[in-house]
Short mmCIF file of C-alpha atoms and ligand atoms in Angstrom, two decimals:
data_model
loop_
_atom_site.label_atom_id
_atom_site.label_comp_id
_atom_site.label_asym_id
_atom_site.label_seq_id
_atom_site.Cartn_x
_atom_site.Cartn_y
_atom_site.Cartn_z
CA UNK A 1 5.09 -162.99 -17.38
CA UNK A 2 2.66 -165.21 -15.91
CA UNK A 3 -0.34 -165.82 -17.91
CA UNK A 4 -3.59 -165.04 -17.13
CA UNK A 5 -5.01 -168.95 -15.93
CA UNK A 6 -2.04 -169.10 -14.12
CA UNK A 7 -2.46 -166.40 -12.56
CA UNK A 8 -5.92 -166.64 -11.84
CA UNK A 9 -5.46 -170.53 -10.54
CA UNK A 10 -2.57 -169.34 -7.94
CA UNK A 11 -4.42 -166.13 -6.46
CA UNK A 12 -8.17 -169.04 -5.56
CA UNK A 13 -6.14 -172.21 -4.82
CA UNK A 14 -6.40 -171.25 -1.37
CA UNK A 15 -10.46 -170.53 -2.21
CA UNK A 16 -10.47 -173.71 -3.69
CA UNK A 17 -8.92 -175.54 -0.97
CA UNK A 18 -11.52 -174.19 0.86
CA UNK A 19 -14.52 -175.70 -1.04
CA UNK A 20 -12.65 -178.89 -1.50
CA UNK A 21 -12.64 -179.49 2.30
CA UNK A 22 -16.23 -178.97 2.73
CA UNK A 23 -17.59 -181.30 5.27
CA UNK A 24 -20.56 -182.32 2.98
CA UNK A 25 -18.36 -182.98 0.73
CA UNK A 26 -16.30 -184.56 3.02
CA UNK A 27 -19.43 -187.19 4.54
CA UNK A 28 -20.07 -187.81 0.45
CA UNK A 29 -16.87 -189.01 -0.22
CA UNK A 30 -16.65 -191.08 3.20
CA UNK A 31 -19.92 -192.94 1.82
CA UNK A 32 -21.78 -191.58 4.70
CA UNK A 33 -25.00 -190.02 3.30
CA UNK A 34 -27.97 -191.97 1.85
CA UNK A 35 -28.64 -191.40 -1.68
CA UNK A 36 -32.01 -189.08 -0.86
CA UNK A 37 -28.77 -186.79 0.91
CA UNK A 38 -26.77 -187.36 -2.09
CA UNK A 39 -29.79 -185.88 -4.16
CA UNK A 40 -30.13 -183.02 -2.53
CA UNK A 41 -26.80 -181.49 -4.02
CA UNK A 42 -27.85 -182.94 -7.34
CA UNK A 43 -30.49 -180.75 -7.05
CA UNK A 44 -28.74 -177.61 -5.68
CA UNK A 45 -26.71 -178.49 -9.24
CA UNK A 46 -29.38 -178.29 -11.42
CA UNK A 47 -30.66 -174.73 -10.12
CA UNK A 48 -27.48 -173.17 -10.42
CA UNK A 49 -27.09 -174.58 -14.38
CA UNK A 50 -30.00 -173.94 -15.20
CA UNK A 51 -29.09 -170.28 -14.77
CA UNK A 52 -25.67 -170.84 -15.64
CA UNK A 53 -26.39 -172.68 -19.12
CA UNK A 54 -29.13 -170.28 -19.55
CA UNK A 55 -26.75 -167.21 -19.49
CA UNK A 56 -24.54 -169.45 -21.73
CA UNK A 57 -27.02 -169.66 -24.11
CA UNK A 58 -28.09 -165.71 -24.10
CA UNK A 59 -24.18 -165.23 -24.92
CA UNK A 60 -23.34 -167.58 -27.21
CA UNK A 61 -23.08 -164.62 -29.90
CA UNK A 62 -21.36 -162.53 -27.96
CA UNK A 63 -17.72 -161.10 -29.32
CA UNK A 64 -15.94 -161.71 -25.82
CA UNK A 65 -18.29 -163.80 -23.66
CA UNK A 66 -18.85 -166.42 -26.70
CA UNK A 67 -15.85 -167.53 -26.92
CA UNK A 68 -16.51 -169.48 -23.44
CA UNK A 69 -19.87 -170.76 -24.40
CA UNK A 70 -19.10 -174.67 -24.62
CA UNK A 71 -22.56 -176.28 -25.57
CA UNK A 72 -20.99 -179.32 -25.47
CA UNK A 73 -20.63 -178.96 -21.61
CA UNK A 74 -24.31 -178.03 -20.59
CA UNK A 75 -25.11 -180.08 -17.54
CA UNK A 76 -29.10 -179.41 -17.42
CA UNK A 77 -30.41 -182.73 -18.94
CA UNK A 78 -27.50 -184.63 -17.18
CA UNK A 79 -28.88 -183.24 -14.00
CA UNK A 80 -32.34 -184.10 -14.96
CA UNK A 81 -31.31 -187.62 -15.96
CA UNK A 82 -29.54 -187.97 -12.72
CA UNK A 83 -32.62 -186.63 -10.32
CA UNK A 84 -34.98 -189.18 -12.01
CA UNK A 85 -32.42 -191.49 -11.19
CA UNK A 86 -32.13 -190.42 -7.80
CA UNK A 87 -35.76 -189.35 -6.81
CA UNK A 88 -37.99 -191.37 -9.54
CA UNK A 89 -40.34 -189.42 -12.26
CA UNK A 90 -42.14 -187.20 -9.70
CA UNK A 91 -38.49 -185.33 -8.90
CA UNK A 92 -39.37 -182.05 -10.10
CA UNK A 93 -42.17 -181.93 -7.28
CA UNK A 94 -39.27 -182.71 -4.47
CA UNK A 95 -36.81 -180.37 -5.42
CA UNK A 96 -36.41 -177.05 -3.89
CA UNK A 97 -33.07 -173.95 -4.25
CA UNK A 98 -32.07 -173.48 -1.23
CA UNK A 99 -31.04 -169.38 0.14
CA UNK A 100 -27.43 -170.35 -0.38
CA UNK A 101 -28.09 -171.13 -4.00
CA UNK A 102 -30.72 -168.53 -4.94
CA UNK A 103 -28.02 -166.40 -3.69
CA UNK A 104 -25.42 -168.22 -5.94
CA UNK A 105 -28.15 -168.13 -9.38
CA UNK A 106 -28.73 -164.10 -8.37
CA UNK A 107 -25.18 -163.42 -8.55
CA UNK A 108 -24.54 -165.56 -11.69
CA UNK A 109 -27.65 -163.75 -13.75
CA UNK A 110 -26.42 -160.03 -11.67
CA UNK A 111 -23.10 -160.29 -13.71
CA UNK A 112 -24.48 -161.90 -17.31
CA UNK A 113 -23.85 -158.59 -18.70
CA UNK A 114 -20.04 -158.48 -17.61
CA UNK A 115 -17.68 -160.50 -19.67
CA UNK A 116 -15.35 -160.99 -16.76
CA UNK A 117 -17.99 -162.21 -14.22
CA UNK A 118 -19.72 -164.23 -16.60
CA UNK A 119 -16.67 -166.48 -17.22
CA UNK A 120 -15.60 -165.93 -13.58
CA UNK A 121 -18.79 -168.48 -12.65
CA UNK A 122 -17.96 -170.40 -15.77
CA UNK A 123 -14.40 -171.39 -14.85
CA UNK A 124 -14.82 -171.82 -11.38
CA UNK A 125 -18.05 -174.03 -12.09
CA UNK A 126 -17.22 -176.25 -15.35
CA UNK A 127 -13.01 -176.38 -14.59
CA UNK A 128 -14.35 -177.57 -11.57
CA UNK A 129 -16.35 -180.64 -12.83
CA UNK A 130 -13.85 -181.57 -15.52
CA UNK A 131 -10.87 -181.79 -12.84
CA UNK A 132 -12.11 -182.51 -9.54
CA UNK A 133 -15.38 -183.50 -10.43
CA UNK A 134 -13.83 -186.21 -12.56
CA UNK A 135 -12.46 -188.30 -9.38
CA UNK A 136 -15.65 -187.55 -7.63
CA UNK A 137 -17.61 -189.39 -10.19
CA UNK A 138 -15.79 -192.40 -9.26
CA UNK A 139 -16.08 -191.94 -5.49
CA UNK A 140 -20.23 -192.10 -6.18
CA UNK A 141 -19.95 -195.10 -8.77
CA UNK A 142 -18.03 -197.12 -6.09
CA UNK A 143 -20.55 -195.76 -3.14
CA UNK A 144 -23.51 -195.97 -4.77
CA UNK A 145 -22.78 -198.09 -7.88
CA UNK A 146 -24.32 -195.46 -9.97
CA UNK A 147 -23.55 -196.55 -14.10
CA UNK A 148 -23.48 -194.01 -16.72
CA UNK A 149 -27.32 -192.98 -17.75
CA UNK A 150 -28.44 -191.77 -14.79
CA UNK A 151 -27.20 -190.66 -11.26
CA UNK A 152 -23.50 -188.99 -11.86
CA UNK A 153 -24.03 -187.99 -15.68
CA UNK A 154 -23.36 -184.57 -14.11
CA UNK A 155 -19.86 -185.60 -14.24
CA UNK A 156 -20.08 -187.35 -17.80
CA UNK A 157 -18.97 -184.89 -20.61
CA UNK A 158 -19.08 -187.53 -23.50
CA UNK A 159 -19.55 -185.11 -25.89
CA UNK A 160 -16.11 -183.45 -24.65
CA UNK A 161 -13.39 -185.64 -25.54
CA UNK A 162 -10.33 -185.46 -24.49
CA UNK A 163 -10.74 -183.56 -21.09
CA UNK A 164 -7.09 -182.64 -20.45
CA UNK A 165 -7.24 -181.40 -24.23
CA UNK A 166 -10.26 -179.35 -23.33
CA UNK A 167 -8.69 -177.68 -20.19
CA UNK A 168 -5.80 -176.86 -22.27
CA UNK A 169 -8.04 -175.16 -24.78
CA UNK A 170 -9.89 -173.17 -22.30
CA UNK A 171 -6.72 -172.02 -20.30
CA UNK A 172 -5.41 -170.54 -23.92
CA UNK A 173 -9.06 -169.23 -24.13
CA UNK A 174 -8.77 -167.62 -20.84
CA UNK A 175 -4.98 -166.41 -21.44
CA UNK A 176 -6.51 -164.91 -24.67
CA UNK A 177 -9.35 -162.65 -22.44
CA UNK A 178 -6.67 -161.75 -19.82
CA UNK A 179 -4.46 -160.24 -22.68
CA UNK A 180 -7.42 -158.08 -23.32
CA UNK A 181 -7.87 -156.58 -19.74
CA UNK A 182 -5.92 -153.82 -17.97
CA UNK A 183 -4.37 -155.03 -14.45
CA UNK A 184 -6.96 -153.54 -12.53
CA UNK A 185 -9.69 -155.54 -15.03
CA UNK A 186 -7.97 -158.90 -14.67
CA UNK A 187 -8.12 -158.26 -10.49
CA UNK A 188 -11.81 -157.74 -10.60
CA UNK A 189 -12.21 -161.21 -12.61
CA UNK A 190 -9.96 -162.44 -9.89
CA UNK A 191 -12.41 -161.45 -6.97
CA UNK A 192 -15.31 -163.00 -8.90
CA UNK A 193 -13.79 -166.25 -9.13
CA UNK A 194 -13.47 -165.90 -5.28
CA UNK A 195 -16.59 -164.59 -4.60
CA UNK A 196 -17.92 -167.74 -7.34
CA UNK A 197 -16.03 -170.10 -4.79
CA UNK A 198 -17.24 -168.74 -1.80
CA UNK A 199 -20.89 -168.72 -3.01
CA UNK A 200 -20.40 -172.20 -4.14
CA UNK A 201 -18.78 -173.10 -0.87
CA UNK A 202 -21.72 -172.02 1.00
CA UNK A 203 -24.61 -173.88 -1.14
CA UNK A 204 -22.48 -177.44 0.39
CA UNK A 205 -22.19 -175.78 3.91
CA UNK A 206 -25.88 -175.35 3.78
CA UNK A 207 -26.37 -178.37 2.42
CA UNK A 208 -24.66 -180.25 5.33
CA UNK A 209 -27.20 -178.64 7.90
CA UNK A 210 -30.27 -179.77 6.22
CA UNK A 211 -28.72 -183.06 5.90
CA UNK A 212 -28.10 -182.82 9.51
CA UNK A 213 -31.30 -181.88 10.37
CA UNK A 214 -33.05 -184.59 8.61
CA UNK A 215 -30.96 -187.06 10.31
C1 HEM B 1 -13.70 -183.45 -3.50
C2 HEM B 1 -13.64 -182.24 -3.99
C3 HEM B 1 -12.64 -181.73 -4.97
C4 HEM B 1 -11.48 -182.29 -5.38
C5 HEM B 1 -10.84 -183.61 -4.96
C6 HEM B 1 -10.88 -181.38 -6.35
C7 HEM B 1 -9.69 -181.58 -7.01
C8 HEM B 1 -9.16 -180.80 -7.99
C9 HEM B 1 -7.91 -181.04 -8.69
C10 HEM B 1 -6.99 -182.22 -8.44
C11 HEM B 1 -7.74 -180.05 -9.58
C12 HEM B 1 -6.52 -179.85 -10.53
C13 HEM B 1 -6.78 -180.51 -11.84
C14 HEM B 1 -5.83 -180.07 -12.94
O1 HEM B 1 -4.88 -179.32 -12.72
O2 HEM B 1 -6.06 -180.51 -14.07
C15 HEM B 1 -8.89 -179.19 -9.47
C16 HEM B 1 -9.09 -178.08 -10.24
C17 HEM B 1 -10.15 -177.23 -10.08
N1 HEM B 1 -11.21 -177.34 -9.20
FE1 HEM B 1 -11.44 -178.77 -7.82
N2 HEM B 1 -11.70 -180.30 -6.52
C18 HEM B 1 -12.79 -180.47 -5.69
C19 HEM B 1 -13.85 -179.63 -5.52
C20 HEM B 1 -14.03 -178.46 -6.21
C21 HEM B 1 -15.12 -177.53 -6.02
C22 HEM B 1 -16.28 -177.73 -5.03
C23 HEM B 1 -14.93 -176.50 -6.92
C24 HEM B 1 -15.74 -175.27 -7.18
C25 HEM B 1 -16.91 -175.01 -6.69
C26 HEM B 1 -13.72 -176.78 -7.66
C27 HEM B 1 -13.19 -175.99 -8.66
C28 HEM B 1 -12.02 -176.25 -9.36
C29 HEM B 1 -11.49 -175.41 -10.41
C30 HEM B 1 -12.08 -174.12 -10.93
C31 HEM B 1 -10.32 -176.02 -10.86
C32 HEM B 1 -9.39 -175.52 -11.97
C33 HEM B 1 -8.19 -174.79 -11.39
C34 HEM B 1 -7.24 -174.39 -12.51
O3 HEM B 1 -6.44 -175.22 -12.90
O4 HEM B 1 -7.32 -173.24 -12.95
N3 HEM B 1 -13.19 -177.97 -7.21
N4 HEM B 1 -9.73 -179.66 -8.50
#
């Protein structure tokens, strides 16, 4: 039988194909936006963890949803180490969620109280950042010769270890839920990891017109 992170990763590869080829994402990796553009997802970031961790933290007791509560991987001072970086000390004054990601944080903090939805943003958030994430980090060192300390510390788990280690454990941790759930329970996770892509998909598309429209 296919486990349940197997399953889960085959039914949104195609969703995640989708948000790799992202045309922001696309003009980052090409070196073709200016660090102030650059920013400006940085700061889409730190909205949507600072509901994400914050939910995280709420659940950290919780029987089901605690077992994916990782403070290890909170990104909100990396973020805030990274906008400084970015924007200088008056950062917090420049910063604004856009509708795509208020969307994104109402959904996130709409399912808090479901198990299944809250690690449904998890996974398709933090597996994100430790895989793909990981070789975008080096894309913006070599573009923008960012060091550790400040400007991709999103991307930095230090206090991780081994990340292939990690994914492992959290796969077995999410083969562990989906032994818990009836089919019909394990689909519904599997449509909130594809509505978590598609919301996440949108906060770059959005992004990419008001980069547009500054330029
Ligand atoms: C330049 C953009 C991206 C690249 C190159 C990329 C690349 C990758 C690669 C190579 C993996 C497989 C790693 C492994 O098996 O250990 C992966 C996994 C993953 N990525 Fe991405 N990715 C990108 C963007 C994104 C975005 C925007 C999201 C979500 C918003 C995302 C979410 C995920 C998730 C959830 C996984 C784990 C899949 C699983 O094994 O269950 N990725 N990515």
């Amino acid at each position: 039988m296919t486990s349940f992170s197997e399953a889960l990763r085959n039914a949104t590869w195609g969703d995640h194909e989708a948000a790799e080829d992202e045309s922001y994402l696309k003009e980052l990796m090409g070196g073709r936006l200016s660090t102030a553009e650059y920013g400006e997802m940085v700061a889409q970031h730190h909205f949507a963890y600072v509901a994400l961790d914050g939910v995280s933290r709420e659940l950290a007791d919780h029987p089901v949803a605690g077992r994916f509560v990782f403070p290890e991987l909170y990104r909100e001072r990396a973020l805030e180490r990274d906008l400084a970086t970015v924007y200088g000390d008056g950062w917090r004054d420049r910063i604004t969620p856009s509708k795509a990601t208020r969307t994104l944080v109402a959904r996130i903090e709409q399912v808090a109280g479901w198990p299944g939805g809250y690690v449904a943003h998890h996974y398709t958030r933090y597996m994100g950042d430790l895989s793909g994430g990981q070789f975008i980090r080096m894309e913006l060192q070599r573009i923008y010769g960012y060091a550790k300390g400040g400007g991709v510390d999103f991307y930095v788990f230090d206090q991780v270890g081994s990340l292939p280690r990690f994914k492992q454990e959290y796969r077995a941790r999410l083969d562990a839920f989906g032994e818990t759930l009836d089919e019909r329970e394990r689909q519904r996770v599997i449509r909130e990891v594809k509505l978590a892509y598609q919301l996440n998909t949108e906060v770059l598309a959005e992004l990419l017109h008001t980069v547009r429209a500054v330029a």
